[in-house]
Amino acid sequence: MDSVNQPGDDDQFTRVARELWESKGGRLTVVRRILCETIGSQSAAFDAEGLLVLAQKRDPLISLSSVYRTIKTLEEAGLLNAIDGRDGERLYEMSTHEGQSTSHIVCHDCGQVVSLDDPCLPFRETPTIAAQGFNAKRISLRIEASCKELSEV
């Protein structure tokens, strides 16, 4: 079992998650800390099962239900974005900015998910949304495509 980190030892994602749980009157348990540190080390979109495998390398007793509960809390707080991957697969990535807009390309062939950094998306789409009588809370653009590598084989 891992030793317990002191609050000042956390990476940025884990520190924000710690503040989240403390603001709700809870605490960053050892399991939550391991999951948050594992999430914080991801550079690509991940699924719950993959997160479980990585987290269990540090603590084999972590359960899939703990992973899903942690993901749900982090997603509701806006710290994680959910992405609909290929064939309905649910993927997650860390939120990188305020404003709650995300853009992704999902490869229909291999399932790869590529995040697009498009800070103009809310500026482009908000007027259209407002013209339809709505107030945008979150904007998500998902582009399904086929990767050139596989289509040329």
C-alpha angles and dihedrals in degrees: 000000000000122000114248115259121225115243092256092055096067126111116240097267092047091047091054090046090050089053090049094055093042090052087056092051093256134104140235100258122202091259093049090047092052091048093047093047089049091049090047090056094054118106095182138042114285138191128228094254092051090049089051092053092051094044092048089061085071098035118012091195095068109117131215089240089058089051093051094046091050093046091049092053093046092047093049089051091052095246093115130040119213117222126194103227131191116315093007094302111159113226131178138206135178115268107249101190146012120262097066100243123136135179126193141170112216116197109227090203107045102014095238114157119210120192115220118211100219110157089171094063095092091044091052098043105034095074090051091049092047091049088059090054099258135120110219116234097172133000121206126178118193119185118192113207143153118246114242093229094063096038091056094053 
